[in-house]
mmCIF file of C-alpha atoms in Angstrom:
data_model
loop_
_atom_site.group_PDB
_atom_site.id
_atom_site.type_symbol
_atom_site.label_atom_id
_atom_site.label_comp_id
_atom_site.label_asym_id
_atom_site.label_seq_id
_atom_site.Cartn_x
_atom_site.Cartn_y
_atom_site.Cartn_z
ATOM 1 C CA MET A 163 14.433 30.605 -28.676
ATOM 2 C CA SER A 164 14.134 27.394 -30.667
ATOM 3 C CA SER A 165 12.803 27.516 -34.259
ATOM 4 C CA PRO A 166 9.627 26.121 -34.944
ATOM 5 C CA ILE A 167 9.243 22.700 -36.723
ATOM 6 C CA THR A 168 6.482 21.610 -39.103
ATOM 7 C CA LEU A 169 5.526 17.867 -39.017
ATOM 8 C CA ASN A 170 3.268 16.137 -41.301
ATOM 9 C CA VAL A 171 1.866 13.104 -39.088
ATOM 10 C CA GLY A 172 -0.446 10.738 -41.025
ATOM 11 C CA GLY A 173 -1.673 13.700 -43.151
ATOM 12 C CA THR A 174 -2.210 16.175 -40.032
ATOM 13 C CA LYS A 175 0.287 18.920 -39.624
ATOM 14 C CA PHE A 176 1.751 20.086 -36.350
ATOM 15 C CA ILE A 177 3.859 23.114 -35.666
ATOM 16 C CA THR A 178 5.962 22.976 -32.513
ATOM 17 C CA SER A 179 9.309 23.994 -31.288
ATOM 18 C CA ALA A 180 12.733 21.925 -31.988
ATOM 19 C CA SER A 181 13.496 21.823 -28.343
ATOM 20 C CA THR A 182 10.143 20.589 -27.213
ATOM 21 C CA LEU A 183 10.754 17.523 -29.606
ATOM 22 C CA THR A 184 14.538 17.076 -28.961
ATOM 23 C CA ASN A 185 14.302 17.350 -25.072
ATOM 24 C CA ASN A 186 11.734 14.584 -24.833
ATOM 25 C CA SER A 187 12.224 12.255 -27.719
ATOM 26 C CA ALA A 188 15.384 10.228 -28.527
ATOM 27 C CA TYR A 189 14.015 9.834 -32.088
ATOM 28 C CA PHE A 190 13.732 13.679 -32.655
ATOM 29 C CA ASP A 191 16.976 14.351 -30.901
ATOM 30 C CA SER A 192 18.827 12.089 -33.197
ATOM 31 C CA LEU A 193 16.853 13.434 -36.498
ATOM 32 C CA LEU A 194 17.235 17.168 -35.687
ATOM 33 C CA SER A 195 21.031 16.888 -35.045
ATOM 34 C CA GLY A 196 21.571 15.583 -38.340
ATOM 35 C CA GLN A 197 20.440 16.636 -41.784
ATOM 36 C CA TRP A 198 17.093 18.386 -40.544
ATOM 37 C CA ALA A 199 19.110 20.591 -38.079
ATOM 38 C CA ASP A 200 18.939 23.738 -40.269
ATOM 39 C CA SER A 201 16.214 22.512 -42.739
ATOM 40 C CA GLN A 202 13.009 24.180 -43.047
ATOM 41 C CA GLN A 203 11.625 21.227 -44.845
ATOM 42 C CA GLU A 204 8.445 19.563 -43.346
ATOM 43 C CA ILE A 205 9.065 16.406 -41.529
ATOM 44 C CA PHE A 206 6.568 13.437 -42.560
ATOM 45 C CA LEU A 207 5.922 10.393 -40.097
ATOM 46 C CA ASP A 208 3.628 7.763 -41.410
ATOM 47 C CA ARG A 209 2.073 7.386 -37.939
ATOM 48 C CA ASN A 210 -1.245 7.825 -36.111
ATOM 49 C CA PRO A 211 -1.969 11.573 -35.810
ATOM 50 C CA GLU A 212 -4.391 11.272 -32.809
ATOM 51 C CA ALA A 213 -1.780 9.387 -30.757
ATOM 52 C CA PHE A 214 0.985 11.777 -31.773
ATOM 53 C CA ALA A 215 -1.329 14.769 -30.662
ATOM 54 C CA LYS A 216 -1.534 13.286 -27.255
ATOM 55 C CA LEU A 217 2.152 12.656 -26.937
ATOM 56 C CA LEU A 218 2.848 16.300 -28.251
ATOM 57 C CA ASP A 219 0.752 17.589 -25.515
ATOM 58 C CA TYR A 220 2.679 15.281 -23.025
ATOM 59 C CA MET A 221 6.181 16.567 -24.568
ATOM 60 C CA ARG A 222 4.871 20.427 -23.932
ATOM 61 C CA ASP A 223 3.508 19.621 -20.421
ATOM 62 C CA ASN A 224 5.544 16.468 -19.065
ATOM 63 C CA ILE A 225 2.316 15.196 -17.749
ATOM 64 C CA ILE A 226 -0.583 13.038 -19.296
ATOM 65 C CA LYS A 227 -3.700 11.380 -18.296
ATOM 66 C CA VAL A 228 -3.767 7.504 -17.859
ATOM 67 C CA GLU A 229 -7.061 7.439 -19.849
ATOM 68 C CA ASP A 230 -5.480 9.106 -22.665
ATOM 69 C CA ILE A 231 -2.948 6.342 -23.158
ATOM 70 C CA ASP A 232 -4.165 3.747 -25.507
ATOM 71 C CA THR A 233 -2.218 1.059 -27.286
ATOM 72 C CA ASN A 234 -1.508 3.667 -30.339
ATOM 73 C CA VAL A 235 0.022 6.130 -27.673
ATOM 74 C CA LEU A 236 2.102 3.523 -26.250
ATOM 75 C CA THR A 237 3.646 2.032 -29.435
ATOM 76 C CA LEU A 238 4.259 5.447 -30.847
ATOM 77 C CA ALA A 239 5.902 6.528 -27.714
ATOM 78 C CA GLU A 240 8.198 3.493 -27.683
ATOM 79 C CA PHE A 241 9.090 4.343 -31.305
ATOM 80 C CA LEU A 242 9.834 7.901 -30.777
ATOM 81 C CA GLY A 243 11.754 6.940 -27.608
ATOM 82 C CA ILE A 244 9.925 9.283 -25.098
ATOM 83 C CA GLU A 245 11.975 7.743 -22.459
ATOM 84 C CA ARG A 246 10.625 9.333 -19.188
ATOM 85 C CA LEU A 247 7.208 8.406 -20.247
ATOM 86 C CA ILE A 248 8.016 4.910 -21.196
ATOM 87 C CA LEU A 249 9.771 4.686 -17.791
ATOM 88 C CA ALA A 250 6.564 5.701 -15.992
ATOM 89 C CA VAL A 251 4.359 3.459 -17.990
ATOM 90 C CA LYS A 252 6.517 0.395 -17.361
ATOM 91 C CA ILE A 253 6.700 1.001 -13.668
ATOM 92 C CA ARG A 254 2.859 1.476 -13.369
ATOM 93 C CA TRP A 255 2.155 -1.652 -15.591
ATOM 94 C CA TYR A 256 4.664 -3.742 -13.602
ATOM 95 C CA ILE A 257 2.976 -2.501 -10.109
ATOM 96 C CA ASN A 258 -0.344 -2.910 -11.465
ATOM 97 C CA ILE A 259 0.235 -6.570 -12.639
ATOM 98 C CA GLY A 260 1.625 -7.151 -9.231
ATOM 99 C CA ARG A 261 3.985 -10.209 -9.968
ATOM 100 C CA GLY A 262 7.763 -10.604 -10.458
ATOM 101 C CA PRO A 263 10.692 -9.352 -8.428
ATOM 102 C CA VAL A 264 10.305 -6.479 -6.127
ATOM 103 C CA ILE A 265 12.886 -3.856 -6.441
ATOM 104 C CA ILE A 266 13.686 -2.152 -3.379
ATOM 105 C CA ASP A 267 17.072 -0.855 -2.274
ATOM 106 C CA ARG A 268 17.182 2.315 -0.432
ATOM 107 C CA ARG A 269 20.807 2.581 -0.882
ATOM 108 C CA ARG A 270 20.220 2.593 -4.807
ATOM 109 C CA ARG A 271 17.143 4.623 -4.935
ATOM 110 C CA GLY A 272 18.592 6.862 -7.828
ATOM 111 C CA ASP A 273 18.418 3.927 -10.330
ATOM 112 C CA GLN A 274 15.518 1.969 -8.765
ATOM 113 C CA ASP A 275 13.193 3.099 -11.753
ATOM 114 C CA GLU A 276 15.428 1.836 -14.317
ATOM 115 C CA ARG A 277 15.808 -1.475 -12.655
ATOM 116 C CA ILE A 278 11.792 -1.746 -12.201
ATOM 117 C CA ALA A 279 11.675 -1.058 -15.992
ATOM 118 C CA GLU A 280 14.336 -3.614 -16.749
ATOM 119 C CA ALA A 281 12.415 -6.240 -14.578
ATOM 120 C CA PHE A 282 9.291 -5.292 -16.795
ATOM 121 C CA ASP A 283 11.189 -5.903 -19.957
ATOM 122 C CA LYS A 284 12.552 -9.016 -18.790
ATOM 123 C CA GLU A 285 9.357 -10.603 -17.425
ATOM 124 C CA TYR A 286 7.067 -9.178 -20.292
ATOM 125 C CA GLY A 287 9.320 -8.251 -23.197
ATOM 126 C CA GLY A 288 8.827 -4.724 -23.408
ATOM 127 C CA ILE A 289 5.758 -2.489 -24.301
ATOM 128 C CA SER A 290 4.854 -3.887 -27.735
ATOM 129 C CA LYS A 291 5.003 -7.614 -26.676
ATOM 130 C CA ALA A 292 3.111 -6.814 -23.549
ATOM 131 C CA ILE A 293 0.320 -5.485 -25.636
ATOM 132 C CA SER A 294 0.331 -8.417 -28.139
ATOM 133 C CA THR A 295 0.081 -10.788 -25.218
ATOM 134 C CA GLY A 296 -3.099 -9.115 -23.939
ATOM 135 C CA LEU A 297 -1.658 -7.367 -21.050
ATOM 136 C CA TYR A 298 -2.882 -3.714 -21.925
ATOM 137 C CA PRO A 299 -5.750 -3.937 -19.523
ATOM 138 C CA TYR A 300 -3.475 -4.280 -16.554
ATOM 139 C CA PHE A 301 -1.816 -0.897 -17.530
ATOM 140 C CA LEU A 302 -5.012 0.777 -17.221
ATOM 141 C CA LYS A 303 -6.216 -1.033 -13.944
ATOM 142 C CA ARG A 304 -4.476 -2.764 -11.206
ATOM 143 C CA ASP A 305 -4.843 -6.568 -10.786
ATOM 144 C CA ASP A 306 -5.412 -7.719 -7.175
ATOM 145 C CA SER A 307 -6.832 -11.017 -8.005
ATOM 146 C CA ASN A 308 -3.507 -12.709 -8.922
ATOM 147 C CA CYS A 309 -0.958 -10.357 -7.394
ATOM 148 C CA GLU A 310 1.805 -11.610 -5.165
ATOM 149 C CA LYS A 311 1.313 -10.733 -1.345
ATOM 150 C CA ASP A 312 3.581 -10.511 1.689
ATOM 151 C CA MET A 313 2.253 -12.206 4.669
ATOM 152 C CA ALA A 314 2.428 -11.646 8.512
ATOM 153 C CA VAL A 315 1.380 -14.308 10.453
ATOM 154 C CA MET A 316 0.261 -13.907 14.189
ATOM 155 C CA THR A 317 0.458 -16.959 16.259
ATOM 156 C CA VAL A 318 -1.795 -16.691 19.439
ATOM 157 C CA THR A 319 -1.699 -19.180 22.302
ATOM 158 C CA ASN A 320 -4.443 -20.245 24.549
ATOM 159 C CA PHE A 321 -2.866 -18.086 27.365
ATOM 160 C CA GLY A 322 -3.191 -14.834 25.295
ATOM 161 C CA THR A 323 0.481 -14.533 24.309
ATOM 162 C CA TYR A 324 1.513 -14.340 20.742
ATOM 163 C CA ASN A 325 4.291 -13.696 18.070
ATOM 164 C CA VAL A 326 4.324 -12.105 14.953
ATOM 165 C CA PHE A 327 6.297 -13.676 12.051
ATOM 166 C CA LEU A 328 7.003 -12.537 8.364
ATOM 167 C CA PRO A 329 7.174 -16.003 6.767
ATOM 168 C CA ASP A 330 9.489 -16.604 3.815
ATOM 169 C CA THR A 331 6.887 -19.247 2.401
ATOM 170 C CA ILE A 332 3.169 -19.930 2.752
ATOM 171 C CA GLN A 333 2.070 -23.528 2.582
ATOM 172 C CA ILE A 334 -1.395 -24.465 2.625
ATOM 173 C CA THR A 335 -1.659 -28.021 4.098
ATOM 174 C CA GLU A 336 -4.447 -30.198 5.739
ATOM 175 C CA ALA A 337 -7.473 -27.915 7.382
ATOM 176 C CA THR A 338 -6.802 -29.584 10.673
ATOM 177 C CA LYS A 339 -2.870 -28.657 10.625
ATOM 178 C CA PRO A 340 -1.346 -25.338 10.784
ATOM 179 C CA PRO A 341 -1.461 -23.876 7.284
ATOM 180 C CA ILE A 342 1.563 -21.609 7.505
ATOM 181 C CA SER A 343 5.199 -22.542 7.244
ATOM 182 C CA ILE A 344 6.679 -20.419 9.902
ATOM 183 C CA GLU A 345 10.131 -19.772 8.367
ATOM 184 C CA GLY A 346 10.684 -16.129 8.604
ATOM 185 C CA ARG A 347 11.914 -13.287 10.998
ATOM 186 C CA GLU A 348 10.058 -12.948 14.156
ATOM 187 C CA VAL A 349 8.803 -9.436 14.536
ATOM 188 C CA ILE A 350 6.858 -9.086 17.896
ATOM 189 C CA SER A 351 7.661 -11.414 21.000
ATOM 190 C CA PRO A 352 5.252 -12.136 23.722
ATOM 191 C CA SER A 353 4.700 -9.287 26.197
ATOM 192 C CA LEU A 354 2.202 -8.963 29.171
ATOM 193 C CA ASP A 355 3.077 -5.257 29.252
ATOM 194 C CA ALA A 356 0.047 -3.242 28.788
ATOM 195 C CA GLY A 357 2.296 -0.334 27.574
ATOM 196 C CA SER A 358 3.920 -2.137 24.691
ATOM 197 C CA GLY A 359 3.746 -5.591 22.811
ATOM 198 C CA ASN A 360 -0.055 -6.105 23.472
ATOM 199 C CA ILE A 361 -2.648 -6.955 20.942
ATOM 200 C CA VAL A 362 -3.436 -2.991 20.274
ATOM 201 C CA GLY A 363 0.207 -2.457 19.579
ATOM 202 C CA ALA A 364 0.547 -5.402 17.329
ATOM 203 C CA LEU A 365 -2.577 -4.556 15.202
ATOM 204 C CA ASN A 366 -1.406 -1.165 14.742
ATOM 205 C CA TRP A 367 1.938 -2.140 13.776
ATOM 206 C CA LEU A 368 0.563 -4.317 10.973
ATOM 207 C CA GLN A 369 -1.523 -1.703 9.599
ATOM 208 C CA LEU A 370 1.145 0.967 9.728
ATOM 209 C CA ASN A 371 3.411 -1.636 7.675
ATOM 210 C CA GLY A 372 0.712 -2.346 5.215
ATOM 211 C CA TYR A 373 -0.664 -5.441 6.374
ATOM 212 C CA THR A 374 -4.365 -4.213 6.052
ATOM 213 C CA THR A 375 -5.993 -7.537 4.763
ATOM 214 C CA HIS A 376 -7.208 -10.175 6.968
ATOM 215 C CA GLU A 377 -6.548 -13.442 5.171
ATOM 216 C CA GLN A 378 -9.743 -15.477 6.664
ATOM 217 C CA GLN A 379 -9.100 -18.438 4.337
ATOM 218 C CA LEU A 380 -5.638 -19.094 5.996
ATOM 219 C CA ALA A 381 -7.150 -18.987 9.787
ATOM 220 C CA CYS A 382 -6.084 -22.039 11.491
ATOM 221 C CA TYR A 383 -7.337 -23.104 15.098
ATOM 222 C CA ASN A 384 -6.036 -26.110 17.031
ATOM 223 C CA ASP A 385 -5.255 -27.399 20.790
ATOM 224 C CA TRP A 386 -2.671 -24.780 21.462
ATOM 225 C CA GLY A 387 -4.305 -21.765 19.995
ATOM 226 C CA ASN A 388 -4.760 -20.240 16.453
ATOM 227 C CA GLN A 389 -2.708 -18.610 13.371
ATOM 228 C CA VAL A 390 -4.070 -15.462 11.979
ATOM 229 C CA THR A 391 -2.635 -14.085 8.734
ATOM 230 C CA PHE A 392 -2.593 -10.598 7.457
ATOM 231 C CA SER A 393 -1.382 -9.650 3.980
ATOM 232 C CA ARG A 394 -0.143 -6.631 1.987
ATOM 233 C CA ARG A 395 0.299 -6.179 -1.760
ATOM 234 C CA ARG A 396 3.782 -6.774 -2.231
ATOM 235 C CA HIS A 397 4.482 -4.402 -5.237
ATOM 236 C CA ASN A 398 2.825 -1.500 -3.519
ATOM 237 C CA ALA A 399 6.308 -0.987 -1.813
ATOM 238 C CA MET A 400 7.947 0.137 -5.186
ATOM 239 C CA MET A 401 7.903 3.780 -5.031
ATOM 240 C CA SER A 402 8.643 5.446 -8.204
ATOM 241 C CA ASN A 403 10.474 8.876 -8.902
ATOM 242 C CA THR A 404 8.126 9.420 -11.936
ATOM 243 C CA VAL A 405 4.830 9.606 -10.077
ATOM 244 C CA GLY A 406 4.306 12.973 -11.589
ATOM 245 C CA VAL A 407 4.192 11.932 -15.029
ATOM 246 C CA LEU A 408 0.820 10.202 -15.137
ATOM 247 C CA ILE A 409 -2.395 11.594 -14.039
ATOM 248 C CA PRO A 410 -4.452 8.582 -12.390
ATOM 249 C CA SER A 411 -7.680 7.687 -13.958
ATOM 250 C CA GLU A 412 -11.020 7.645 -12.079
ATOM 251 C CA SER A 413 -11.029 3.867 -12.273
ATOM 252 C CA ASP A 414 -7.632 3.715 -10.332
ATOM 253 C CA GLN A 415 -8.166 2.014 -6.988
ATOM 254 C CA GLN A 416 -7.770 3.900 -3.812
ATOM 255 C CA PRO A 417 -5.385 2.542 -1.209
ATOM 256 C CA THR A 418 -6.977 0.137 1.162
ATOM 257 C CA PRO A 419 -7.989 2.311 4.264
ATOM 258 C CA MET A 420 -5.526 1.922 6.926
ATOM 259 C CA LYS A 421 -7.127 1.540 10.524
ATOM 260 C CA GLN A 422 -5.818 2.363 13.971
ATOM 261 C CA PHE A 423 -6.969 0.311 16.864
ATOM 262 C CA ALA A 424 -7.744 1.260 20.730
ATOM 263 C CA LEU A 425 -9.132 -1.115 23.323
ATOM 264 C CA PHE A 426 -11.917 -0.197 25.556
ATOM 265 C CA ILE A 427 -11.730 -2.121 28.858
ATOM 266 C CA GLU A 428 -14.473 -1.681 31.769
ATOM 267 C CA ASP A 429 -15.656 -3.205 34.831
ATOM 268 C CA THR A 430 -19.348 -2.360 35.188
ATOM 269 C CA ASP A 431 -19.474 -3.668 38.771
ATOM 270 C CA GLU A 432 -16.598 -1.084 39.828
ATOM 271 C CA ASP A 433 -17.706 1.547 37.330
ATOM 272 C CA THR A 434 -14.190 1.734 35.930
ATOM 273 C CA GLN A 435 -12.893 1.920 32.572
ATOM 274 C CA LYS A 436 -9.648 2.247 30.814
ATOM 275 C CA PHE A 437 -8.428 2.761 27.037
ATOM 276 C CA ILE A 438 -5.466 1.348 25.496
ATOM 277 C CA ALA A 439 -4.493 3.677 22.786
ATOM 278 C CA PRO A 440 -1.954 4.248 20.005
ATOM 279 C CA ALA A 441 1.346 5.637 21.156
ATOM 280 C CA GLU A 442 0.704 8.965 19.652
ATOM 281 C CA PHE A 443 -1.490 9.765 22.735
ATOM 282 C CA SER A 444 1.339 9.402 25.026
ATOM 283 C CA GLU A 445 3.503 12.459 25.970
ATOM 284 C CA ASP A 446 6.431 10.173 26.547
ATOM 285 C CA PRO A 447 8.661 10.408 23.696
ATOM 286 C CA ASN A 448 10.049 6.695 24.280
ATOM 287 C CA VAL A 449 6.397 5.446 24.042
ATOM 288 C CA ARG A 450 5.870 7.459 20.928
ATOM 289 C CA GLU A 451 9.018 6.347 19.186
ATOM 290 C CA ALA A 452 8.413 2.545 20.123
ATOM 291 C CA GLU A 453 7.160 0.488 17.160
ATOM 292 C CA PHE A 454 4.552 -1.363 19.261
ATOM 293 C CA GLY A 455 4.102 1.272 21.916
ATOM 294 C CA CYS A 456 0.625 2.094 23.605
ATOM 295 C CA LYS A 457 -0.778 4.455 26.039
ATOM 296 C CA VAL A 458 -3.081 3.573 28.867
ATOM 297 C CA ILE A 459 -5.688 6.153 29.587
ATOM 298 C CA ASP A 460 -7.893 6.594 32.532
ATOM 299 C CA PRO A 461 -11.036 8.525 31.893
ATOM 300 C CA VAL A 462 -11.511 11.632 34.004
ATOM 301 C CA ARG A 463 -13.994 11.329 36.946
ATOM 302 C CA ASP A 464 -16.029 14.278 37.873
ATOM 303 C CA ASP A 465 -15.250 15.589 41.407
ATOM 304 C CA GLU A 466 -18.827 16.387 42.165
ATOM 305 C CA THR A 467 -20.605 13.623 40.851
ATOM 306 C CA GLY A 468 -18.124 10.866 40.895
ATOM 307 C CA CYS A 469 -19.248 9.899 37.119
ATOM 308 C CA LEU A 470 -16.705 8.885 34.656
ATOM 309 C CA GLU A 471 -16.327 11.127 31.649
ATOM 310 C CA LYS A 472 -18.104 9.707 28.567
ATOM 311 C CA GLY A 473 -17.177 9.721 24.986
ATOM 312 C CA TRP A 474 -13.408 9.316 24.697
ATOM 313 C CA LEU A 475 -13.450 6.789 21.803
ATOM 314 C CA GLU A 476 -16.061 9.082 19.709
ATOM 315 C CA ARG A 477 -14.206 12.104 20.286
ATOM 316 C CA ASN A 478 -11.082 10.814 18.955
ATOM 317 C CA GLY A 479 -12.704 9.040 16.029
ATOM 318 C CA PHE A 480 -12.617 5.359 17.327
ATOM 319 C CA ILE A 481 -16.297 4.783 16.320
ATOM 320 C CA THR A 482 -16.017 1.411 14.723
ATOM 321 C CA HIS A 483 -16.500 -1.614 16.816
ATOM 322 C CA GLU A 484 -14.350 -4.410 15.383
ATOM 323 C CA LYS A 485 -16.343 -7.267 16.752
ATOM 324 C CA THR A 486 -14.697 -9.743 14.093
ATOM 325 C CA TYR A 487 -11.260 -8.834 15.951
ATOM 326 C CA ASP A 488 -12.867 -9.389 19.312
ATOM 327 C CA ASP A 489 -13.866 -12.791 18.192
ATOM 328 C CA ILE A 490 -10.410 -13.584 16.683
ATOM 329 C CA PHE A 491 -8.503 -12.369 19.708
ATOM 330 C CA PRO A 492 -10.460 -12.949 22.800
ATOM 331 C CA ARG A 493 -7.505 -14.555 24.631
ATOM 332 C CA CYS A 494 -5.361 -11.631 24.171
ATOM 333 C CA ILE A 495 -8.039 -9.241 25.102
ATOM 334 C CA LYS A 496 -8.697 -11.119 28.205
ATOM 335 C CA LEU A 497 -5.061 -11.111 29.203
ATOM 336 C CA LEU A 498 -5.347 -7.314 29.080
ATOM 337 C CA VAL A 499 -8.553 -7.296 31.102
ATOM 338 C CA ARG A 500 -6.776 -9.408 33.649
ATOM 339 C CA THR A 501 -3.857 -6.961 33.759
ATOM 340 C CA PHE A 502 -6.120 -4.256 34.954
ATOM 341 C CA PHE A 503 -8.781 -6.368 36.655
ATOM 342 C CA PRO A 504 -7.030 -9.407 38.348
ATOM 343 C CA GLU A 505 -10.074 -10.780 39.975
ATOM 344 C CA ASP A 506 -12.880 -12.059 37.620
ATOM 345 C CA ASN A 507 -16.347 -10.740 38.911
ATOM 346 C CA GLY A 508 -18.055 -11.795 35.478
ATOM 347 C CA ASN A 509 -18.720 -8.198 34.541
ATOM 348 C CA GLN A 510 -15.496 -7.007 32.976
ATOM 349 C CA GLN A 511 -15.159 -6.825 29.125
ATOM 350 C CA GLY A 512 -12.549 -5.505 26.673
ATOM 351 C CA ARG A 513 -13.757 -4.301 22.932
ATOM 352 C CA LEU A 514 -11.582 -3.256 20.061
ATOM 353 C CA TYR A 515 -12.525 -0.021 18.367
ATOM 354 C CA SER A 516 -10.951 1.352 15.210
ATOM 355 C CA ARG A 517 -10.784 4.518 13.326
ATOM 356 C CA ASN A 518 -9.540 5.233 9.638
ATOM 357 C CA ILE A 519 -6.155 7.131 9.037
ATOM 358 C CA GLN A 520 -4.398 8.297 5.861
ATOM 359 C CA ASN A 521 -2.656 5.527 4.004
ATOM 360 C CA THR A 522 0.566 6.868 2.806
ATOM 361 C CA THR A 523 1.948 3.650 1.241
#
C-alpha cells in the first residue's frame, strides 16, 4: 500500500496516498520520484486550496462534475499536469466552441483525442490563454450561434424528382438565384421507386446522418424547382474516448431530437390507404440494410365489414403531422401518390408524419 502524504495547499492540509498523486499528476510523479520519495516532510503548494480539493477528489475517483470546474481548477490542473482531465477539458471545449478543423479518422481512433487537443492548443493557445481571451464560458456551455455546420442540399424538380448533395461550399447569392454552390458528393439519385429513394427514405437518411435542422433562410424557389437545405453541427461528429471523465452539467444542451418519417397516402373515393414506412418495418433484409429503403404497408381490411384497420400511425408513434414538410415537398409527395393512384380523381392526398427516436450522435 502506498504511504500517506501530507500536503499544505495555501494553508489547508490534505492527506492522501502517494499513488493517488503520482498516478494522475505529472507534477507529483516527478516530485515524488526525487527528493520527496522517502521523505515524511510536509509538501507545501502556494495554490488555491478549494481548487485543489476538487482536483484531489478527481484524482481519487477519476470523474468530476463540469459545474465544479472553474478557472482556478483549470489552471491548477494544467500546472499539476493532470493529463487525462486536461485532455477531456480541451476536447469538450473545442467541440463546444464548434470551430476549427474536424478530427475524424477511424483508422487512427487511438490518437484522435490527442489530435483534437493539439488542434485546441493551436487554435486557442492552451487552457490559460483560452481563459485570458474570454473563452471560459464556452467550456461550460456549447455555442450553437457561431458554430460551423455541414450542409446537405436537396434539389427538387417540378416533376418531383430530386438529388441530395453534400456541398463543399455554401455561397449566399441573390435571393432570386440558387443560393447553394453545388460542388460536392451526390448522395441520393432520383428514383420513382416507392421502396427506395423516395422522399421518405431521403428524409430518414438525413435524420440518421445528423442533418436534423432545416435551414429555412437558405430556401430557394425558381422555375425548375427548389432547393432545401438541412444542416448538422460539424463538431458533433468528434467522439472522444474521455467521455467518462466529465459529468455533464444540467445546463448542457440535449441532442436535437431525431425524427423518423412515414408517409400516409389515401384515396377517399376508393377508401384505400397506404403507408410508406421506414425500412425497419420490412422483413426483407435487403430493404432493412438499404440506406434509403422503405416499406410500403397496406392496412388490413376487415373481412366481415370491409372496413380498413385504423390507427397504424398512432400505434407506431407517428403522431406529428409535418405540415411544413408537406408544403416544402408537395411535388415529391404527389409523385408517390401517383405511383399508387395513377388516375387523379381529386380526392387523393399524401401527408408526412413523424415520430421522435433516440439520437445516438
